[in-house]
Amino acid sequence: MSDSTSLSLAIGLQGAGRHPAAWRDPEARPDALFTARYWREAIVAAERAGADFVTLDDGFGVRPPLPHELSTSGRPVRTDLVNGRLDTVLVAARIAPLTTRIGLLPTVTVTHSEPFHTSKAIATLDYVSSGRAGVLLAVDDSPDNVRLFGRRDAETISDRSALHREAADYAEVLSRLWDSWEDDAEIRDASTGRFIDRDRVHHIDFDGEFFAVRGPSITPRPPQGRPPIAATASAGERSSREFLDGSADIGFFPNAEDRAASDTTAGDSDREGLRRYDDLVVYLDDTQQAASDRRACYDDWLGAEFDDVTQTFVGTATGLADLIEERNELGGRPSGIRLHPAAITHDLARIADDLAPELLRRSLVVDAASNPAGPQSLRDRQGLVRPANRYARAAVGGGVR
């Protein structure tokens, strides 16, 4: 996002697409869903569309739950939906060297993972991608998924306020671990035999409500200092908005009302401003009728109307450009739009081939590909400064012993 009048474009990717029945579309490639080539082609298409970054959906259920499902416990396994997932952190690391500009934000479920492991995984991704990594933090209140691990009480996992406080602790540990090595901690002086300056590697000594982590990290400070942390607000849920406003660099909102409520919740915080994105599921075709018919076909395959909690657009690329332009001109405009292709093979191609040129023509987005000397890191492209290391001010001699 390079100027105050343009919007940042992001793409949300999951499975065959946002609609659970998208894998049955004649253009879909269900035989390729678990291949590196499929994800490379999808992410390269998003880069061609001018997206600043992609988010990669992940979780611990064998498939994303349908909107009406609080739990899959006791339900028969639906063999007519995509079952199975790849680890999106590993997918991002595999695809990073094959892309040049686009940011990569895999999903990490904080409820069932450890911040130390995540910190080094995302730091590694930041090195592999030359400063284009981020992480999308998510919480999980599914009793079924709790039972996969056996470490938590499945009966109390429904306290989402506590889950979001845990996520805030998790995000704080991530940022501290990324800071635990100062930027110049590595000396690499073969003549003296010193590889690091141990006074510039620090314990973080974090002791919070949910985690107690001493540190330091085993991975040097990432190229971006701290890769951006993102999260998605749940519709009407104050605790998720408070987590975004207090801990995230990038926030995704299912509707304009929740985004506006987040603005109110943030108050006068002196933290660098949250980049707020509107979420939008898209079905794009040559005509409104064709898009509506395709959506109806997917719903017929699903056996019910797919009532996505996120706003949905059904129509043409020109109509979607009109909607984006309208949002850009309103007061309280978002920082950007995250588009979720209903079917990746169909709708992502429409975004790249039809929508992106129209957005450029209207000067709603910046043509970053035409300016190779422009911002390169994900933080730079989001207008986020590289943060100072909180431990660099520590007294000399205060490092790891």
Coordinates of C-alpha atoms in Angstrom, one line a residue:
M1 CA 0.0 0.0 0.0
S2 CA 2.0 2.9 -1.3
D3 CA -0.2 6.0 -1.0
S4 CA -3.1 7.3 1.0
T5 CA -5.6 7.0 -1.9
S6 CA -5.0 3.3 -2.9
L7 CA -6.2 0.1 -1.3
S8 CA -4.1 -3.0 -0.5
L9 CA -5.4 -6.2 -2.1
A10 CA -5.0 -9.5 -0.4
I11 CA -6.2 -13.0 -1.3
G12 CA -7.4 -15.6 1.1
L13 CA -6.8 -19.2 -0.1
Q14 CA -8.2 -22.5 1.3
G15 CA -8.5 -25.9 -0.3
A16 CA -10.4 -25.7 -3.6
G17 CA -12.0 -22.4 -2.6
R18 CA -14.2 -20.8 0.0
H19 CA -17.3 -22.8 -1.0
P20 CA -17.1 -26.3 0.4
A21 CA -18.4 -27.8 -2.9
A22 CA -16.0 -25.9 -5.2
W23 CA -13.9 -29.0 -5.7
R24 CA -16.7 -30.4 -8.0
D25 CA -16.5 -27.5 -10.4
P26 CA -15.3 -28.8 -13.9
E27 CA -12.4 -26.3 -13.7
A28 CA -11.3 -27.5 -10.3
R29 CA -8.3 -29.9 -9.9
P30 CA -9.1 -32.0 -6.9
D31 CA -6.3 -34.5 -7.8
A32 CA -3.8 -31.6 -7.3
L33 CA -5.0 -30.2 -4.0
F34 CA -2.2 -31.8 -2.0
T35 CA 0.6 -30.9 -4.4
A36 CA 3.1 -28.1 -4.3
R37 CA 2.4 -27.3 -7.9
Y38 CA -1.3 -26.5 -7.1
W39 CA -0.3 -24.0 -4.4
R40 CA 2.5 -22.5 -6.4
E41 CA 0.1 -21.8 -9.3
A42 CA -2.5 -20.3 -6.9
I43 CA 0.0 -18.0 -5.2
V44 CA 1.7 -17.0 -8.4
A45 CA -1.8 -16.1 -9.8
A46 CA -2.4 -14.0 -6.7
E47 CA 0.9 -12.3 -7.3
R48 CA -0.1 -11.7 -10.9
A49 CA -3.3 -10.1 -9.6
G50 CA -1.3 -7.5 -7.8
A51 CA -2.1 -8.9 -4.3
D52 CA 0.2 -7.6 -1.6
F53 CA -0.1 -10.9 0.3
V54 CA -2.0 -14.2 0.5
T55 CA -3.3 -15.8 3.7
L56 CA -3.3 -19.6 3.8
D57 CA -6.2 -21.2 5.8
D58 CA -5.3 -24.0 8.2
G59 CA -6.7 -25.7 11.3
F60 CA -6.8 -29.0 13.1
G61 CA -10.2 -30.3 11.8
V62 CA -10.0 -32.6 8.8
R63 CA -11.9 -29.9 7.0
P64 CA -13.2 -26.4 7.8
P65 CA -16.6 -26.6 9.6
L66 CA -19.7 -25.5 7.8
P67 CA -21.3 -22.4 9.3
H68 CA -24.1 -24.3 11.1
E69 CA -21.7 -26.8 12.6
L70 CA -20.6 -26.1 16.2
S71 CA -19.0 -29.5 16.3
T72 CA -18.6 -32.5 14.0
S73 CA -18.9 -34.9 17.0
G74 CA -21.4 -37.6 16.4
R75 CA -22.0 -36.5 12.8
P76 CA -21.3 -38.9 9.9
V77 CA -18.2 -38.1 7.9
R78 CA -19.2 -36.2 4.8
T79 CA -17.4 -37.9 2.0
D80 CA -18.7 -35.4 -0.6
L81 CA -16.4 -32.6 0.8
V82 CA -12.7 -32.0 0.7
N83 CA -11.2 -33.8 3.7
G84 CA -7.5 -33.3 4.6
R85 CA -5.1 -30.4 4.8
L86 CA -1.5 -29.5 4.3
D87 CA 0.5 -27.6 6.9
T88 CA 0.4 -24.0 5.5
V89 CA 3.7 -23.0 7.2
L90 CA 5.5 -25.7 5.2
V91 CA 3.5 -24.8 2.1
A92 CA 4.6 -21.2 2.4
A93 CA 8.2 -22.2 2.9
R94 CA 8.1 -24.4 -0.2
I95 CA 6.5 -21.7 -2.4
A96 CA 8.5 -18.6 -1.1
P97 CA 11.6 -19.1 -3.3
L98 CA 9.3 -19.4 -6.4
T99 CA 7.7 -15.9 -5.8
T100 CA 9.3 -12.5 -5.8
R101 CA 7.0 -9.9 -4.3
I102 CA 3.9 -11.3 -2.6
G103 CA 3.7 -11.7 1.2
L104 CA 3.0 -15.1 2.7
L105 CA 0.8 -15.5 5.8
P106 CA 0.2 -19.1 6.9
T107 CA -2.3 -19.7 9.6
V108 CA -1.2 -20.9 13.1
T109 CA -3.8 -22.1 15.6
V110 CA -2.5 -20.7 18.9
T111 CA -4.8 -22.9 21.0
H112 CA -2.9 -26.1 20.1
S113 CA 0.6 -24.9 19.4
E114 CA 3.6 -23.3 21.2
P115 CA 4.8 -19.8 20.5
F116 CA 8.5 -20.8 20.7
H117 CA 8.0 -23.3 17.8
T118 CA 6.0 -20.8 15.8
S119 CA 8.5 -18.0 16.3
K120 CA 11.3 -19.9 14.8
A121 CA 9.2 -21.3 12.0
I122 CA 8.0 -17.8 10.9
A123 CA 11.5 -16.3 11.4
T124 CA 12.8 -19.1 9.1
L125 CA 10.0 -18.3 6.5
D126 CA 11.1 -14.6 6.7
Y127 CA 14.6 -15.6 5.8
V128 CA 13.5 -18.0 3.0
S129 CA 11.2 -15.3 1.5
S130 CA 13.7 -12.4 2.0
G131 CA 11.3 -10.4 4.3
R132 CA 7.9 -11.4 3.0
A133 CA 6.6 -13.5 5.9
G134 CA 3.8 -12.9 8.3
V135 CA 1.5 -15.1 10.4
L136 CA -2.3 -15.3 10.7
L137 CA -3.1 -16.3 14.3
A138 CA -6.3 -18.2 15.0
V139 CA -8.1 -19.6 18.0
D140 CA -10.0 -22.9 18.2
D141 CA -12.9 -23.6 20.4
S142 CA -13.8 -27.0 19.0
P143 CA -14.1 -29.7 21.7
D144 CA -13.3 -32.3 19.0
N145 CA -10.0 -30.7 18.1
V146 CA -9.1 -30.4 21.8
R147 CA -9.5 -34.2 22.0
L148 CA -6.9 -34.6 19.3
F149 CA -4.3 -33.5 21.8
G150 CA -5.6 -34.4 25.2
R151 CA -3.9 -31.5 26.9
R152 CA -6.9 -29.3 27.6
D153 CA -10.4 -29.6 29.0
A154 CA -12.8 -30.0 26.2
E155 CA -15.7 -28.8 28.4
T156 CA -14.2 -25.4 29.1
I157 CA -12.6 -24.6 25.7
S158 CA -15.7 -22.6 24.7
D159 CA -14.5 -19.6 26.7
R160 CA -13.5 -17.5 23.7
S161 CA -12.6 -14.5 25.8
A162 CA -9.9 -16.6 27.5
L163 CA -8.8 -18.0 24.1
H164 CA -8.3 -14.4 22.9
R165 CA -6.3 -13.5 26.0
E166 CA -4.2 -16.5 25.4
A167 CA -3.7 -15.4 21.8
A168 CA -2.6 -12.0 23.0
D169 CA 0.0 -13.6 25.3
Y170 CA 1.1 -15.8 22.4
A171 CA 1.6 -12.7 20.1
E172 CA 3.6 -11.0 22.8
V173 CA 5.9 -14.0 23.2
L174 CA 6.4 -14.1 19.4
S175 CA 7.5 -10.5 19.2
R176 CA 9.8 -10.9 22.2
L177 CA 11.4 -14.0 20.8
W178 CA 12.0 -12.3 17.5
D179 CA 13.7 -9.4 19.4
S180 CA 15.8 -11.8 21.6
W181 CA 18.6 -11.5 19.1
E182 CA 19.7 -8.0 18.3
D183 CA 20.3 -7.2 14.6
D184 CA 24.1 -7.2 15.0
A185 CA 24.3 -10.2 17.3
E186 CA 26.1 -12.3 14.7
I187 CA 29.8 -11.3 14.3
R188 CA 31.0 -14.2 12.1
D189 CA 34.6 -13.3 12.7
A190 CA 36.7 -16.4 11.7
S191 CA 39.9 -14.7 12.8
T192 CA 38.9 -14.4 16.4
G193 CA 36.6 -17.5 16.4
R194 CA 33.6 -15.4 17.5
F195 CA 30.3 -16.2 15.7
I196 CA 28.0 -14.2 18.0
D197 CA 28.2 -11.5 20.6
R198 CA 26.5 -13.1 23.5
D199 CA 25.8 -9.7 25.1
R200 CA 23.4 -9.1 22.2
V201 CA 21.3 -12.3 22.6
H202 CA 18.8 -12.0 25.4
H203 CA 16.5 -14.0 27.6
I204 CA 12.9 -12.7 27.3
D205 CA 11.7 -13.8 30.8
F206 CA 8.1 -13.7 29.8
D207 CA 5.7 -14.7 32.6
G208 CA 2.0 -14.2 31.6
E209 CA -1.4 -15.6 32.3
F210 CA -0.9 -18.5 29.8
F211 CA 2.8 -18.8 29.0
A212 CA 6.1 -18.6 30.9
V213 CA 9.0 -18.5 28.3
R214 CA 12.6 -17.7 29.1
G215 CA 14.1 -17.7 25.6
P216 CA 16.1 -16.7 23.7
S217 CA 15.1 -17.9 20.3
I218 CA 17.4 -20.2 18.4
T219 CA 16.9 -18.2 15.2
P220 CA 18.5 -14.8 14.6
R221 CA 16.2 -11.8 14.4
P222 CA 14.2 -12.0 11.1
P223 CA 14.9 -9.6 8.2
Q224 CA 11.7 -7.6 9.0
G225 CA 12.5 -7.5 12.7
R226 CA 9.0 -8.7 13.6
P227 CA 7.0 -10.3 10.8
P228 CA 3.5 -8.9 10.8
I229 CA 0.9 -10.6 12.9
A230 CA -2.6 -10.9 11.5
A231 CA -5.9 -12.1 12.9
T232 CA -9.6 -12.3 11.8
A233 CA -12.4 -10.7 13.8
S234 CA -15.5 -12.8 14.5
A235 CA -18.7 -11.1 13.7
G236 CA -20.1 -9.2 16.7
E237 CA -17.4 -10.6 19.1
R238 CA -15.7 -7.9 21.2
S239 CA -12.9 -10.1 22.6
S240 CA -11.6 -10.9 19.1
R241 CA -11.7 -7.2 18.2
E242 CA -9.8 -6.4 21.4
F243 CA -7.2 -9.0 20.5
L244 CA -6.8 -7.5 17.0
D245 CA -6.5 -3.9 18.3
G246 CA -4.0 -4.9 21.1
S247 CA -1.8 -7.4 19.3
A248 CA -2.2 -7.5 15.5
D249 CA -0.6 -5.5 12.7
I250 CA -3.3 -6.6 10.2
G251 CA -6.9 -7.3 11.0
F252 CA -9.6 -8.9 8.8
F253 CA -13.3 -8.0 9.3
P254 CA -16.4 -9.9 8.0
N255 CA -18.3 -6.7 7.7
A256 CA -18.0 -2.9 7.9
E257 CA -19.8 -2.8 11.2
D258 CA -17.2 -4.9 13.0
R259 CA -14.4 -2.8 11.4
A260 CA -16.0 0.4 12.6
A261 CA -16.4 -1.1 16.1
S262 CA -12.7 -2.0 16.0
D263 CA -11.9 1.6 15.3
T264 CA -13.9 2.6 18.4
T265 CA -12.3 -0.2 20.6
A266 CA -8.8 0.9 19.6
G267 CA -9.2 4.3 21.3
D268 CA -6.1 6.4 21.6
S269 CA -3.6 3.6 21.7
D270 CA 0.0 4.7 20.9
R271 CA 0.7 1.4 19.2
E272 CA 1.3 1.7 15.5
G273 CA -2.1 1.6 13.7
L274 CA -3.8 -1.6 12.8
R275 CA -4.2 -2.2 9.1
R276 CA -7.9 -3.0 8.7
Y277 CA -9.1 -5.2 5.8
D278 CA -12.7 -5.9 4.7
D279 CA -13.3 -9.6 3.9
L280 CA -15.3 -10.5 0.8
V281 CA -16.1 -13.9 -0.8
V282 CA -16.4 -13.5 -4.5
Y283 CA -18.1 -15.4 -7.4
L284 CA -17.0 -13.7 -10.6
D285 CA -18.3 -14.4 -14.1
D286 CA -19.1 -12.6 -17.4
T287 CA -22.6 -11.8 -16.2
Q288 CA -24.5 -11.5 -12.9
Q289 CA -26.7 -14.4 -14.0
A290 CA -23.8 -16.7 -14.7
A291 CA -22.3 -16.0 -11.3
S292 CA -25.6 -16.6 -9.5
D293 CA -26.2 -19.8 -11.4
R294 CA -22.7 -21.1 -10.5
R295 CA -23.3 -20.3 -6.8
A296 CA -26.6 -22.1 -6.9
C297 CA -24.9 -25.1 -8.5
Y298 CA -22.4 -25.2 -5.7
D299 CA -25.1 -25.0 -3.1
D300 CA -27.0 -27.8 -4.8
W301 CA -23.9 -30.0 -4.6
L302 CA -23.6 -29.1 -1.0
G303 CA -27.2 -29.9 -0.3
A304 CA -27.9 -26.6 1.4
E305 CA -27.3 -22.9 0.9
F306 CA -23.8 -22.0 2.0
D307 CA -24.5 -19.2 4.5
D308 CA -21.0 -17.8 4.8
V309 CA -20.6 -15.4 7.7
T310 CA -18.4 -13.2 5.5
Q311 CA -19.9 -10.7 3.1
T312 CA -20.4 -12.2 -0.4
F313 CA -20.2 -10.6 -3.8
V314 CA -21.8 -12.4 -6.8
G315 CA -21.4 -10.7 -10.2
T316 CA -18.9 -9.3 -12.7
A317 CA -15.4 -8.0 -12.2
T318 CA -16.6 -4.5 -13.2
G319 CA -19.4 -4.7 -10.5
L320 CA -16.8 -5.7 -7.9
A321 CA -14.6 -2.8 -8.9
D322 CA -17.6 -0.5 -8.4
L323 CA -18.1 -1.9 -4.9
I324 CA -14.4 -1.5 -4.0
E325 CA -14.4 2.0 -5.4
E326 CA -17.4 2.9 -3.3
R327 CA -15.8 1.6 -0.1
N328 CA -12.7 3.5 -0.9
E329 CA -14.6 6.8 -1.2
L330 CA -16.6 6.4 2.0
G331 CA -15.5 7.8 5.3
G332 CA -13.7 5.3 7.5
R333 CA -12.4 3.5 4.5
P334 CA -10.5 0.2 5.0
S335 CA -6.8 -0.2 4.5
G336 CA -7.5 -2.9 2.0
I337 CA -9.7 -5.8 0.8
R338 CA -9.1 -9.5 1.3
L339 CA -10.9 -11.4 -1.5
H340 CA -11.8 -15.1 -0.9
P341 CA -12.3 -16.9 -4.3
A342 CA -15.3 -19.1 -4.0
A343 CA -13.5 -21.5 -6.4
I344 CA -9.8 -20.9 -6.7
T345 CA -9.2 -22.2 -10.2
H346 CA -12.1 -20.1 -11.6
D347 CA -12.4 -17.0 -9.4
L348 CA -8.7 -16.4 -8.8
A349 CA -8.2 -16.3 -12.6
R350 CA -11.0 -13.8 -12.9
I351 CA -9.4 -11.7 -10.2
A352 CA -6.1 -11.7 -12.0
D353 CA -7.3 -11.3 -15.5
D354 CA -10.4 -9.1 -15.2
L355 CA -10.5 -7.4 -11.8
A356 CA -6.9 -6.4 -11.4
P357 CA -6.6 -4.4 -14.6
E358 CA -9.9 -2.6 -13.8
L359 CA -8.6 -1.7 -10.3
L360 CA -5.4 -0.4 -11.9
R361 CA -7.3 1.6 -14.5
R362 CA -9.3 3.3 -11.7
S363 CA -6.1 3.9 -9.6
L364 CA -7.6 2.0 -6.7
V365 CA -4.4 -0.1 -6.3
V366 CA -0.8 0.5 -7.0
D367 CA 1.0 -1.4 -9.8
A368 CA 3.8 -2.6 -7.6
A369 CA 5.2 -4.9 -10.3
S370 CA 6.0 -1.9 -12.5
N371 CA 8.2 -0.4 -9.7
P372 CA 10.8 -3.0 -8.7
A373 CA 12.6 -0.4 -6.7
G374 CA 9.6 0.1 -4.5
P375 CA 8.8 -1.4 -1.0
Q376 CA 10.0 -5.0 -0.9
S377 CA 9.2 -6.4 2.5
L378 CA 5.7 -7.2 3.7
R379 CA 6.1 -4.6 6.5
D380 CA 7.1 -1.9 4.0
R381 CA 4.3 -2.7 1.6
Q382 CA 1.8 -2.4 4.5
G383 CA 3.3 0.9 5.6
L384 CA 4.6 -0.6 8.9
V385 CA 8.0 0.6 10.0
R386 CA 10.7 -1.9 11.0
P387 CA 10.4 -2.0 14.8
A388 CA 13.3 -1.2 17.1
N389 CA 14.6 -4.1 19.1
R390 CA 13.2 -3.7 22.7
Y391 CA 16.3 -5.4 24.1
A392 CA 18.9 -3.3 22.3
R393 CA 18.6 -0.7 25.0
A394 CA 19.6 -3.2 27.7
A395 CA 22.8 -2.5 29.6
V396 CA 26.0 -4.0 28.1
G397 CA 26.7 -7.3 29.8
G398 CA 23.0 -8.2 30.0
G399 CA 23.0 -10.9 27.4
V400 CA 22.8 -14.7 27.6
R401 CA 25.4 -16.4 29.8

